[in-house]
mmCIF file of C-alpha atoms and ligand atoms in Angstrom:
data_model
loop_
_atom_site.group_PDB
_atom_site.id
_atom_site.type_symbol
_atom_site.label_atom_id
_atom_site.label_comp_id
_atom_site.label_asym_id
_atom_site.label_seq_id
_atom_site.Cartn_x
_atom_site.Cartn_y
_atom_site.Cartn_z
ATOM 1 C CA UNK A 1441 75.247 3.889 -86.392
ATOM 2 C CA UNK A 1442 73.589 5.493 -83.440
ATOM 3 C CA UNK A 1443 71.052 8.170 -84.201
ATOM 4 C CA UNK A 1444 72.520 11.513 -85.120
ATOM 5 C CA UNK A 1445 71.074 14.150 -82.880
ATOM 6 C CA UNK A 1446 70.200 17.483 -84.362
ATOM 7 C CA UNK A 1447 72.994 19.605 -83.064
ATOM 8 C CA UNK A 1448 71.792 23.123 -82.534
ATOM 9 C CA UNK A 1449 74.660 25.549 -82.568
ATOM 10 C CA UNK A 1450 73.336 26.833 -79.283
ATOM 11 C CA UNK A 1451 76.220 29.095 -78.420
ATOM 12 C CA UNK A 1452 75.984 30.889 -81.748
ATOM 13 C CA UNK A 1453 72.235 31.209 -81.480
ATOM 14 C CA UNK A 1454 72.604 32.787 -78.072
ATOM 15 C CA UNK A 1455 75.341 35.166 -79.090
ATOM 16 C CA UNK A 1456 72.862 37.955 -79.503
ATOM 17 C CA UNK A 1457 71.195 37.409 -76.151
ATOM 18 C CA UNK A 1458 73.852 39.194 -74.170
ATOM 19 C CA UNK A 1459 76.350 37.489 -71.898
ATOM 20 C CA UNK A 1460 74.937 39.112 -68.794
ATOM 21 C CA UNK A 1461 71.972 36.713 -68.582
ATOM 22 C CA UNK A 1462 72.618 34.254 -65.778
ATOM 23 C CA UNK A 1463 70.918 31.185 -67.245
ATOM 24 C CA UNK A 1464 72.106 31.031 -70.817
ATOM 25 C CA UNK A 1465 72.227 27.709 -72.577
ATOM 26 C CA UNK A 1466 75.726 26.561 -73.542
ATOM 27 C CA UNK A 1467 76.201 23.400 -75.595
ATOM 28 C CA UNK A 1468 79.059 21.347 -76.959
ATOM 29 C CA UNK A 1469 78.693 18.530 -79.394
ATOM 30 C CA UNK A 1470 81.233 15.770 -79.289
ATOM 31 C CA UNK A 1471 81.774 12.653 -81.366
ATOM 32 C CA UNK A 1472 83.403 9.980 -79.231
ATOM 33 C CA UNK A 1473 82.946 6.312 -78.367
ATOM 34 C CA UNK A 1474 81.349 5.859 -81.786
ATOM 35 C CA UNK A 1475 78.464 8.094 -80.740
ATOM 36 C CA UNK A 1476 77.218 11.650 -81.111
ATOM 37 C CA UNK A 1477 77.111 13.355 -77.745
ATOM 38 C CA UNK A 1478 75.601 16.665 -76.703
ATOM 39 C CA UNK A 1479 76.605 18.417 -73.489
ATOM 40 C CA UNK A 1480 74.343 21.258 -72.396
ATOM 41 C CA UNK A 1481 74.786 23.428 -69.309
ATOM 42 C CA UNK A 1482 72.959 26.547 -68.182
ATOM 43 C CA UNK A 1483 74.635 29.498 -66.550
ATOM 44 C CA UNK A 1484 76.772 32.487 -67.498
ATOM 45 C CA UNK A 1485 79.765 32.301 -69.836
ATOM 46 C CA UNK A 1486 81.877 30.662 -67.130
ATOM 47 C CA UNK A 1487 80.197 27.300 -67.863
ATOM 48 C CA UNK A 1488 82.048 27.100 -71.185
ATOM 49 C CA UNK A 1489 85.371 26.214 -69.603
ATOM 50 C CA UNK A 1490 84.035 23.193 -67.668
ATOM 51 C CA UNK A 1491 82.251 22.047 -70.833
ATOM 52 C CA UNK A 1492 85.597 22.063 -72.642
ATOM 53 C CA UNK A 1493 87.163 20.098 -69.780
ATOM 54 C CA UNK A 1494 84.224 17.653 -69.947
ATOM 55 C CA UNK A 1495 84.983 17.043 -73.617
ATOM 56 C CA UNK A 1496 88.652 16.456 -72.758
ATOM 57 C CA UNK A 1497 87.608 13.989 -70.051
ATOM 58 C CA UNK A 1498 85.460 12.078 -72.552
ATOM 59 C CA UNK A 1499 88.372 11.844 -74.986
ATOM 60 C CA UNK A 1500 90.726 10.684 -72.229
ATOM 61 C CA UNK A 1501 88.278 7.980 -71.099
ATOM 62 C CA UNK A 1502 87.772 6.879 -74.694
ATOM 63 C CA UNK A 1503 91.527 6.334 -75.098
ATOM 64 C CA UNK A 1504 91.716 4.494 -71.793
ATOM 65 C CA UNK A 1505 88.708 2.218 -72.330
ATOM 66 C CA UNK A 1506 88.649 1.589 -76.082
ATOM 67 C CA UNK A 1507 88.988 -2.030 -77.130
ATOM 68 C CA UNK A 1508 90.627 -1.142 -80.460
ATOM 69 C CA UNK A 1509 93.015 1.652 -79.413
ATOM 70 C CA UNK A 1510 96.413 -0.053 -79.034
ATOM 71 C CA UNK A 1511 97.282 2.386 -76.234
ATOM 72 C CA UNK A 1512 94.262 1.589 -74.071
ATOM 73 C CA UNK A 1513 94.223 -0.297 -70.777
ATOM 74 C CA UNK A 1514 91.656 -2.737 -72.142
ATOM 75 C CA UNK A 1515 93.800 -3.428 -75.208
ATOM 76 C CA UNK A 1516 96.783 -4.065 -72.948
ATOM 77 C CA UNK A 1517 94.813 -6.531 -70.805
ATOM 78 C CA UNK A 1518 93.422 -8.299 -73.885
ATOM 79 C CA UNK A 1519 96.877 -8.694 -75.421
ATOM 80 C CA UNK A 1520 98.883 -9.623 -72.327
ATOM 81 C CA UNK A 1521 98.626 -13.368 -72.979
ATOM 82 C CA UNK A 1522 97.066 -13.928 -69.566
ATOM 83 C CA UNK A 1523 99.608 -11.823 -67.634
ATOM 84 C CA UNK A 1524 98.397 -9.257 -65.067
ATOM 85 C CA UNK A 1525 98.264 -5.572 -66.023
ATOM 86 C CA UNK A 1526 97.764 -2.486 -63.874
ATOM 87 C CA UNK A 1527 94.658 -0.432 -64.623
ATOM 88 C CA UNK A 1528 93.474 3.011 -63.516
ATOM 89 C CA UNK A 1529 90.861 3.583 -60.807
ATOM 90 C CA UNK A 1530 88.378 4.444 -63.577
ATOM 91 C CA UNK A 1531 88.792 1.105 -65.326
ATOM 92 C CA UNK A 1532 88.780 -0.785 -62.015
ATOM 93 C CA UNK A 1533 85.485 0.877 -60.995
ATOM 94 C CA UNK A 1534 83.867 -0.107 -64.303
ATOM 95 C CA UNK A 1535 85.147 -3.680 -64.015
ATOM 96 C CA UNK A 1536 83.761 -4.016 -60.481
ATOM 97 C CA UNK A 1537 80.300 -2.893 -61.605
ATOM 98 C CA UNK A 1538 80.477 -5.232 -64.605
ATOM 99 C CA UNK A 1539 81.254 -8.126 -62.251
ATOM 100 C CA UNK A 1540 78.467 -7.315 -59.799
ATOM 101 C CA UNK A 1541 75.797 -6.776 -62.472
ATOM 102 C CA UNK A 1542 76.933 -9.930 -64.278
ATOM 103 C CA UNK A 1543 76.541 -11.854 -61.044
ATOM 104 C CA UNK A 1544 73.153 -10.410 -60.073
ATOM 105 C CA UNK A 1545 71.767 -10.975 -63.600
ATOM 106 C CA UNK A 1546 72.731 -14.644 -63.683
ATOM 107 C CA UNK A 1547 75.472 -13.948 -66.223
ATOM 108 C CA UNK A 1548 73.344 -11.959 -68.700
ATOM 109 C CA UNK A 1549 76.079 -9.307 -68.781
ATOM 110 C CA UNK A 1550 79.358 -10.757 -70.041
ATOM 111 C CA UNK A 1551 82.073 -8.300 -71.003
ATOM 112 C CA UNK A 1552 84.057 -11.321 -72.278
ATOM 113 C CA UNK A 1553 81.518 -11.686 -75.119
ATOM 114 C CA UNK A 1554 83.656 -9.323 -77.182
ATOM 115 C CA UNK A 1555 84.930 -11.936 -79.690
ATOM 116 C CA UNK A 1556 81.321 -12.995 -80.334
ATOM 117 C CA UNK A 1557 80.198 -9.376 -80.825
ATOM 118 C CA UNK A 1558 83.151 -9.034 -83.197
ATOM 119 C CA UNK A 1559 82.178 -12.183 -85.150
ATOM 120 C CA UNK A 1560 78.778 -10.613 -85.900
ATOM 121 C CA UNK A 1561 80.568 -7.521 -87.210
ATOM 122 C CA UNK A 1562 79.101 -5.105 -84.669
ATOM 123 C CA UNK A 1563 82.509 -3.679 -83.858
ATOM 124 C CA UNK A 1564 83.433 -2.840 -87.444
ATOM 125 C CA UNK A 1565 80.145 -2.591 -89.337
ATOM 126 C CA UNK A 1566 81.196 -5.519 -91.569
ATOM 127 C CA UNK A 1567 78.081 -7.452 -90.574
ATOM 128 C CA UNK A 1568 77.715 -11.210 -91.061
ATOM 129 C CA UNK A 1569 75.868 -14.135 -89.503
ATOM 130 C CA UNK A 1570 78.500 -16.434 -87.967
ATOM 131 C CA UNK A 1571 78.002 -20.193 -88.175
ATOM 132 C CA UNK A 1572 76.982 -22.263 -85.148
ATOM 133 C CA UNK A 1573 80.343 -23.994 -84.858
ATOM 134 C CA UNK A 1574 82.174 -20.684 -84.955
ATOM 135 C CA UNK A 1575 79.968 -19.265 -82.183
ATOM 136 C CA UNK A 1576 80.260 -22.432 -80.074
ATOM 137 C CA UNK A 1577 84.028 -22.224 -80.273
ATOM 138 C CA UNK A 1578 84.115 -18.538 -79.342
ATOM 139 C CA UNK A 1579 81.720 -19.111 -76.428
ATOM 140 C CA UNK A 1580 84.258 -21.404 -74.807
ATOM 141 C CA UNK A 1581 86.266 -18.336 -73.861
ATOM 142 C CA UNK A 1582 83.271 -16.347 -72.580
ATOM 143 C CA UNK A 1583 83.090 -16.422 -68.788
ATOM 144 C CA UNK A 1584 83.364 -13.208 -66.777
ATOM 145 C CA UNK A 1585 83.931 -15.149 -63.545
ATOM 146 C CA UNK A 1586 87.421 -16.043 -64.857
ATOM 147 C CA UNK A 1587 88.454 -12.380 -65.045
ATOM 148 C CA UNK A 1588 90.469 -11.431 -61.976
ATOM 149 C CA UNK A 1589 90.657 -7.955 -60.468
ATOM 150 C CA UNK A 1590 92.670 -7.479 -57.284
ATOM 151 C CA UNK A 1591 92.786 -3.791 -56.452
ATOM 152 C CA UNK A 1592 94.058 -2.288 -59.702
ATOM 153 C CA UNK A 1593 95.593 -5.492 -61.035
ATOM 154 C CA UNK A 1594 93.574 -6.976 -63.869
ATOM 155 C CA UNK A 1595 94.127 -10.416 -65.348
ATOM 156 C CA UNK A 1596 92.241 -11.513 -68.437
ATOM 157 C CA UNK A 1597 92.882 -15.214 -69.154
ATOM 158 C CA UNK A 1598 94.817 -16.037 -72.292
ATOM 159 C CA UNK A 1599 92.398 -16.458 -75.199
ATOM 160 C CA UNK A 1600 89.747 -14.208 -73.620
ATOM 161 C CA UNK A 1601 89.026 -10.622 -74.678
ATOM 162 C CA UNK A 1602 86.875 -8.084 -72.861
ATOM 163 C CA UNK A 1603 85.063 -4.931 -73.949
ATOM 164 C CA UNK A 1604 83.350 -2.374 -71.724
ATOM 165 C CA UNK A 1605 80.996 -1.121 -74.466
ATOM 166 C CA UNK A 1606 77.914 -2.104 -72.467
ATOM 167 C CA UNK A 1607 78.711 0.254 -69.599
ATOM 168 C CA UNK A 1608 81.552 2.653 -70.485
ATOM 169 C CA UNK A 1609 79.222 5.437 -71.593
ATOM 170 C CA UNK A 1610 77.362 5.317 -68.279
ATOM 171 C CA UNK A 1611 80.649 5.740 -66.442
ATOM 172 C CA UNK A 1612 81.604 8.560 -68.783
ATOM 173 C CA UNK A 1613 78.296 10.296 -68.046
ATOM 174 C CA UNK A 1614 79.003 10.010 -64.316
ATOM 175 C CA UNK A 1615 82.465 11.496 -64.817
ATOM 176 C CA UNK A 1616 81.122 14.366 -66.923
ATOM 177 C CA UNK A 1617 78.291 15.242 -64.532
ATOM 178 C CA UNK A 1618 80.700 15.065 -61.554
ATOM 179 C CA UNK A 1619 83.094 17.451 -63.299
ATOM 180 C CA UNK A 1620 80.299 19.901 -64.152
ATOM 181 C CA UNK A 1621 78.909 19.731 -60.586
ATOM 182 C CA UNK A 1622 82.345 20.396 -59.101
ATOM 183 C CA UNK A 1623 82.595 23.449 -61.360
ATOM 184 C CA UNK A 1624 79.460 24.762 -59.676
ATOM 185 C CA UNK A 1625 77.018 24.033 -62.494
ATOM 186 C CA UNK A 1626 73.530 23.391 -61.120
ATOM 187 C CA UNK A 1627 71.557 22.880 -64.336
ATOM 188 C CA UNK A 1628 72.794 20.583 -67.099
ATOM 189 C CA UNK A 1629 71.797 17.685 -69.313
ATOM 190 C CA UNK A 1630 74.262 15.461 -71.135
ATOM 191 C CA UNK A 1631 73.204 13.072 -73.861
ATOM 192 C CA UNK A 1632 75.801 10.447 -74.720
ATOM 193 C CA UNK A 1633 74.128 8.774 -77.682
ATOM 194 C CA UNK A 1634 70.852 8.013 -75.967
ATOM 195 C CA UNK A 1635 72.284 7.813 -72.456
ATOM 196 C CA UNK A 1636 70.874 10.887 -70.757
ATOM 197 C CA UNK A 1637 72.249 12.187 -67.460
ATOM 198 C CA UNK A 1638 71.042 15.306 -65.723
ATOM 199 C CA UNK A 1639 72.124 17.794 -63.067
ATOM 200 C CA UNK A 1640 69.554 19.646 -60.979
ATOM 201 C CA UNK A 1641 66.545 20.998 -62.815
ATOM 202 C CA UNK A 1642 65.913 23.114 -65.868
ATOM 203 C CA UNK A 1643 66.634 26.823 -65.291
ATOM 204 C CA UNK A 1644 62.916 27.424 -64.641
ATOM 205 C CA UNK A 1645 62.989 24.889 -61.794
ATOM 206 C CA UNK A 1646 61.017 22.167 -63.614
ATOM 207 C CA UNK A 1647 62.311 18.625 -64.135
ATOM 208 C CA UNK A 1648 64.075 17.489 -67.295
ATOM 209 C CA UNK A 1649 62.023 15.593 -69.852
ATOM 210 C CA UNK A 1650 63.559 12.520 -71.478
ATOM 211 C CA UNK A 1651 61.783 10.720 -74.312
ATOM 212 C CA UNK A 1652 61.388 6.951 -74.617
ATOM 213 C CA UNK A 1653 62.159 6.307 -78.285
ATOM 214 C CA UNK A 1654 59.970 4.177 -80.485
ATOM 215 C CA UNK A 1655 61.848 0.970 -81.422
ATOM 216 C CA UNK A 1656 59.387 0.442 -84.282
ATOM 217 C CA UNK A 1657 60.600 3.583 -85.994
ATOM 218 C CA UNK A 1658 58.830 6.853 -86.502
ATOM 219 C CA UNK A 1659 59.196 10.047 -84.556
ATOM 220 C CA UNK A 1660 56.407 9.444 -82.070
ATOM 221 C CA UNK A 1661 57.782 8.823 -78.601
ATOM 222 C CA UNK A 1662 56.398 5.931 -76.558
ATOM 223 C CA UNK A 1663 56.370 8.218 -73.558
ATOM 224 C CA UNK A 1664 58.420 10.659 -71.543
ATOM 225 C CA UNK A 1665 59.940 10.601 -68.072
ATOM 226 C CA UNK A 1666 60.562 13.645 -65.922
ATOM 227 C CA UNK A 1667 63.688 13.560 -63.796
ATOM 228 C CA UNK A 1668 66.136 15.676 -61.826
ATOM 229 C CA UNK A 1669 69.691 14.562 -60.965
ATOM 230 C CA UNK A 1670 69.278 11.171 -62.597
ATOM 231 C CA UNK A 1671 70.607 8.900 -65.309
ATOM 232 C CA UNK A 1672 68.099 7.649 -67.896
ATOM 233 C CA UNK A 1673 69.785 4.918 -69.894
ATOM 234 C CA UNK A 1674 68.328 2.844 -72.708
ATOM 235 C CA UNK A 1675 69.366 -0.359 -74.438
ATOM 236 C CA UNK A 1676 67.321 -1.139 -77.525
ATOM 237 C CA UNK A 1677 67.353 -3.461 -80.514
ATOM 238 C CA UNK A 1678 66.976 -0.456 -82.830
ATOM 239 C CA UNK A 1679 70.218 1.243 -81.790
ATOM 240 C CA UNK A 1680 72.595 -0.893 -83.851
ATOM 241 C CA UNK A 1681 71.404 -3.646 -86.173
ATOM 242 C CA UNK A 1682 71.599 -5.091 -89.654
ATOM 243 C CA UNK A 1683 69.194 -6.960 -91.888
ATOM 244 C CA UNK A 1684 70.449 -10.154 -93.540
ATOM 245 C CA UNK A 1685 69.645 -11.149 -97.124
ATOM 246 C CA UNK A 1686 66.736 -13.325 -95.966
ATOM 247 C CA UNK A 1687 65.208 -10.311 -94.210
ATOM 248 C CA UNK A 1688 66.115 -11.383 -90.658
ATOM 249 C CA UNK A 1689 67.096 -8.522 -88.411
ATOM 250 C CA UNK A 1690 70.071 -8.935 -86.038
ATOM 251 C CA UNK A 1691 70.983 -6.489 -83.291
ATOM 252 C CA UNK A 1692 73.970 -5.695 -81.104
ATOM 253 C CA UNK A 1693 72.943 -7.059 -77.701
ATOM 254 C CA UNK A 1694 73.996 -10.683 -77.489
ATOM 255 C CA UNK A 1695 72.620 -13.438 -75.251
ATOM 256 C CA UNK A 1696 75.623 -15.258 -73.755
ATOM 257 C CA UNK A 1697 73.491 -18.415 -73.642
ATOM 258 C CA UNK A 1698 73.704 -18.919 -77.421
ATOM 259 C CA UNK A 1699 75.911 -16.120 -78.754
ATOM 260 C CA UNK A 1700 73.058 -14.678 -80.848
ATOM 261 C CA UNK A 1701 71.131 -11.398 -80.477
ATOM 262 C CA UNK A 1702 68.921 -11.572 -77.363
ATOM 263 C CA UNK A 1703 65.473 -12.298 -78.799
ATOM 264 C CA UNK A 1704 63.013 -12.614 -75.953
ATOM 265 C CA UNK A 1705 60.312 -10.135 -76.917
ATOM 266 C CA UNK A 1706 61.919 -7.095 -75.306
ATOM 267 C CA UNK A 1707 62.527 -4.245 -77.735
ATOM 268 C CA UNK A 1708 64.082 -1.783 -75.315
ATOM 269 C CA UNK A 1709 64.875 -1.301 -71.643
ATOM 270 C CA UNK A 1710 65.248 2.115 -70.018
ATOM 271 C CA UNK A 1711 66.837 2.214 -66.565
ATOM 272 C CA UNK A 1712 66.518 5.264 -64.313
ATOM 273 C CA UNK A 1713 68.755 5.710 -61.280
ATOM 274 C CA UNK A 1714 71.535 7.684 -59.619
ATOM 275 C CA UNK A 1715 74.567 5.949 -61.118
ATOM 276 C CA UNK A 1716 74.987 6.091 -64.886
ATOM 277 C CA UNK A 1717 77.521 3.282 -64.669
ATOM 278 C CA UNK A 1718 75.176 0.918 -62.888
ATOM 279 C CA UNK A 1719 72.150 1.934 -65.005
ATOM 280 C CA UNK A 1720 74.116 1.311 -68.215
ATOM 281 C CA UNK A 1721 75.278 -2.116 -67.057
ATOM 282 C CA UNK A 1722 71.729 -2.932 -65.963
ATOM 283 C CA UNK A 1723 70.085 -1.789 -69.209
ATOM 284 C CA UNK A 1724 72.142 -4.277 -71.194
ATOM 285 C CA UNK A 1725 71.720 -7.078 -68.636
ATOM 286 C CA UNK A 1726 67.937 -6.598 -68.275
ATOM 287 C CA UNK A 1727 67.537 -6.557 -72.068
ATOM 288 C CA UNK A 1728 69.170 -10.002 -72.189
ATOM 289 C CA UNK A 1729 67.198 -11.285 -69.200
ATOM 290 C CA UNK A 1730 63.806 -10.667 -70.822
ATOM 291 C CA UNK A 1731 60.591 -9.347 -69.262
ATOM 292 C CA UNK A 1732 59.991 -11.880 -66.475
ATOM 293 C CA UNK A 1733 63.534 -12.079 -65.168
ATOM 294 C CA UNK A 1734 63.978 -8.323 -65.539
ATOM 295 C CA UNK A 1735 60.941 -7.747 -63.303
ATOM 296 C CA UNK A 1736 62.269 -10.223 -60.707
ATOM 297 C CA UNK A 1737 65.651 -8.499 -60.892
ATOM 298 C CA UNK A 1738 64.032 -5.095 -60.271
ATOM 299 C CA UNK A 1739 62.098 -6.488 -57.300
ATOM 300 C CA UNK A 1740 65.348 -7.757 -55.777
ATOM 301 C CA UNK A 1741 66.924 -4.256 -55.920
ATOM 302 C CA UNK A 1742 65.950 -0.864 -54.569
ATOM 303 C CA UNK A 1743 68.256 1.468 -56.472
ATOM 304 C CA UNK A 1744 66.689 1.767 -59.926
ATOM 305 C CA UNK A 1745 63.418 2.046 -61.832
ATOM 306 C CA UNK A 1746 62.804 0.808 -65.351
ATOM 307 C CA UNK A 1747 60.594 0.944 -68.421
ATOM 308 C CA UNK A 1748 60.401 -2.229 -70.497
ATOM 309 C CA UNK A 1749 59.146 -2.031 -74.077
ATOM 310 C CA UNK A 1750 57.745 -5.166 -75.704
ATOM 311 C CA UNK A 1751 55.985 -5.517 -79.073
ATOM 312 C CA UNK A 1752 52.590 -4.705 -77.607
ATOM 313 C CA UNK A 1753 53.033 -2.845 -74.315
ATOM 314 C CA UNK A 1754 55.214 -0.953 -71.874
ATOM 315 C CA UNK A 1755 55.896 -2.045 -68.311
ATOM 316 C CA UNK A 1756 56.654 0.844 -65.956
ATOM 317 C CA UNK A 1757 57.897 0.212 -62.401
ATOM 318 C CA UNK A 1758 55.972 1.881 -59.617
ATOM 319 C CA UNK A 1759 58.716 4.249 -58.479
ATOM 320 C CA UNK A 1760 58.718 6.150 -61.791
ATOM 321 C CA UNK A 1761 55.002 6.020 -62.613
ATOM 322 C CA UNK A 1762 54.281 9.497 -61.216
ATOM 323 C CA UNK A 1763 57.018 10.934 -63.423
ATOM 324 C CA UNK A 1764 55.994 9.007 -66.539
ATOM 325 C CA UNK A 1765 53.725 10.353 -69.287
ATOM 326 C CA UNK A 1766 52.543 7.749 -71.805
ATOM 327 C CA UNK A 1767 52.435 8.387 -75.527
ATOM 328 C CA UNK A 1768 49.612 7.048 -77.672
ATOM 329 C CA UNK A 1769 51.554 4.323 -79.520
ATOM 330 C CA UNK A 1770 51.316 1.461 -76.998
ATOM 331 C CA UNK A 1771 49.352 0.751 -73.791
ATOM 332 C CA UNK A 1772 51.269 0.510 -70.517
ATOM 333 C CA UNK A 1773 51.058 -1.375 -67.243
ATOM 334 C CA UNK A 1774 52.456 -0.589 -63.816
ATOM 335 C CA UNK A 1775 54.780 -3.124 -62.182
ATOM 336 C CA UNK A 1776 54.528 -3.197 -58.395
ATOM 337 C CA UNK A 1777 56.889 -4.659 -55.795
HETATM 338 P P1 AMP B 2551 74.274 -1.111 -74.572
HETATM 339 O O1 AMP B 2551 73.930 -0.290 -75.777
HETATM 340 O O2 AMP B 2551 74.669 -0.312 -73.374
HETATM 341 O O3 AMP B 2551 73.206 -2.099 -74.239
HETATM 342 O O4 AMP B 2551 75.592 -1.933 -74.911
HETATM 343 C C1 AMP B 2551 75.620 -2.786 -76.017
HETATM 344 C C2 AMP B 2551 77.050 -3.126 -76.357
HETATM 345 O O5 AMP B 2551 77.605 -3.992 -75.357
HETATM 346 C C3 AMP B 2551 77.164 -3.895 -77.653
HETATM 347 O O6 AMP B 2551 77.382 -3.016 -78.731
HETATM 348 C C4 AMP B 2551 78.331 -4.826 -77.418
HETATM 349 O O7 AMP B 2551 79.542 -4.162 -77.666
HETATM 350 C C5 AMP B 2551 78.267 -5.109 -75.944
HETATM 351 N N1 AMP B 2551 77.448 -6.297 -75.596
HETATM 352 C C6 AMP B 2551 76.509 -6.933 -76.337
HETATM 353 N N2 AMP B 2551 75.929 -7.919 -75.629
HETATM 354 C C7 AMP B 2551 76.512 -7.917 -74.400
HETATM 355 C C8 AMP B 2551 76.334 -8.676 -73.206
HETATM 356 N N3 AMP B 2551 75.425 -9.658 -73.113
HETATM 357 N N4 AMP B 2551 77.142 -8.396 -72.144
HETATM 358 C C9 AMP B 2551 78.050 -7.390 -72.217
HETATM 359 N N5 AMP B 2551 78.262 -6.634 -73.297
HETATM 360 C C10 AMP B 2551 77.492 -6.875 -74.380
HETATM 361 MG MG1 MG B 2552 74.331 -0.643 -71.347
#
């Protein structure tokens, strides 16, 4: 399970503050997409209504994108026996980003890995270590380049199954922040199970602070980043994992090269950029790529910054260094272009 965030009943706490204050904190906690989410907006009481609509939007996207919900677009595509299905603009946008990030990461992101993720039990929590032959067989149907999307017409080849779990929350964060912005909210932070997306600044005009969690456990953060109007999205081996009887730890981000948890020395990747969708896709892809390829990937792009966590250090790209404050757990190095 993802970490359970302490959910302050902010609205109740503020009840005594008087509704006339312009910059009150209003929060909603939501459980969706298998994750605890916290939506926080500042303003007068009128921000409550958009927060309710944001929750409704999350629920609607969950039903549309879920791989297990028999009414979802993804379920329909996975069970069409190779026939084309029509998908919404939302799903099409996510699929296009999945395809581009898969391509630019040399195939590290593969939404068609779903049956392999399932074989490890990460979808149900019934964890097991699949045998090599089983994985080899499942990998034969893993190849995102065989998925076809023409406009809103999606075709998933017969025998293949896709899942948008690596990037759906980033898209959801974009949708939620867009809705809140359109409602006139100028100060908000939404946390979708470790995916943090922000609007504007804090009410006092300062930037938002987002912590880089410690994959080794413990409450001490590895550092903090200060951002305004950005997505800060992390993929880490500590977010969902199990320990086998022999003590080996297995986590939920799979390397398509061998169908096993990506084990290249990276413990977490945090991606900071404008688009939650793209940052979420990238965080998973970069985690699979490993330190060296991730750095080359960053150098080839100009639309995101990142923080890589390995067992003994952090790598922080130059564009975020001024907004990064290191903790005392691990040393850090700057990565330049
Ligand atoms: P994230 O936490 O955003 O890195 O997404 C991880 C989730 O994406 C996992 O729980 C799986 O459902 C799925 N997944 C795991 N490995 C991959 C991969 N290499 N490509 C695409 N999706 C993956
Ligand atoms: Mg991701």
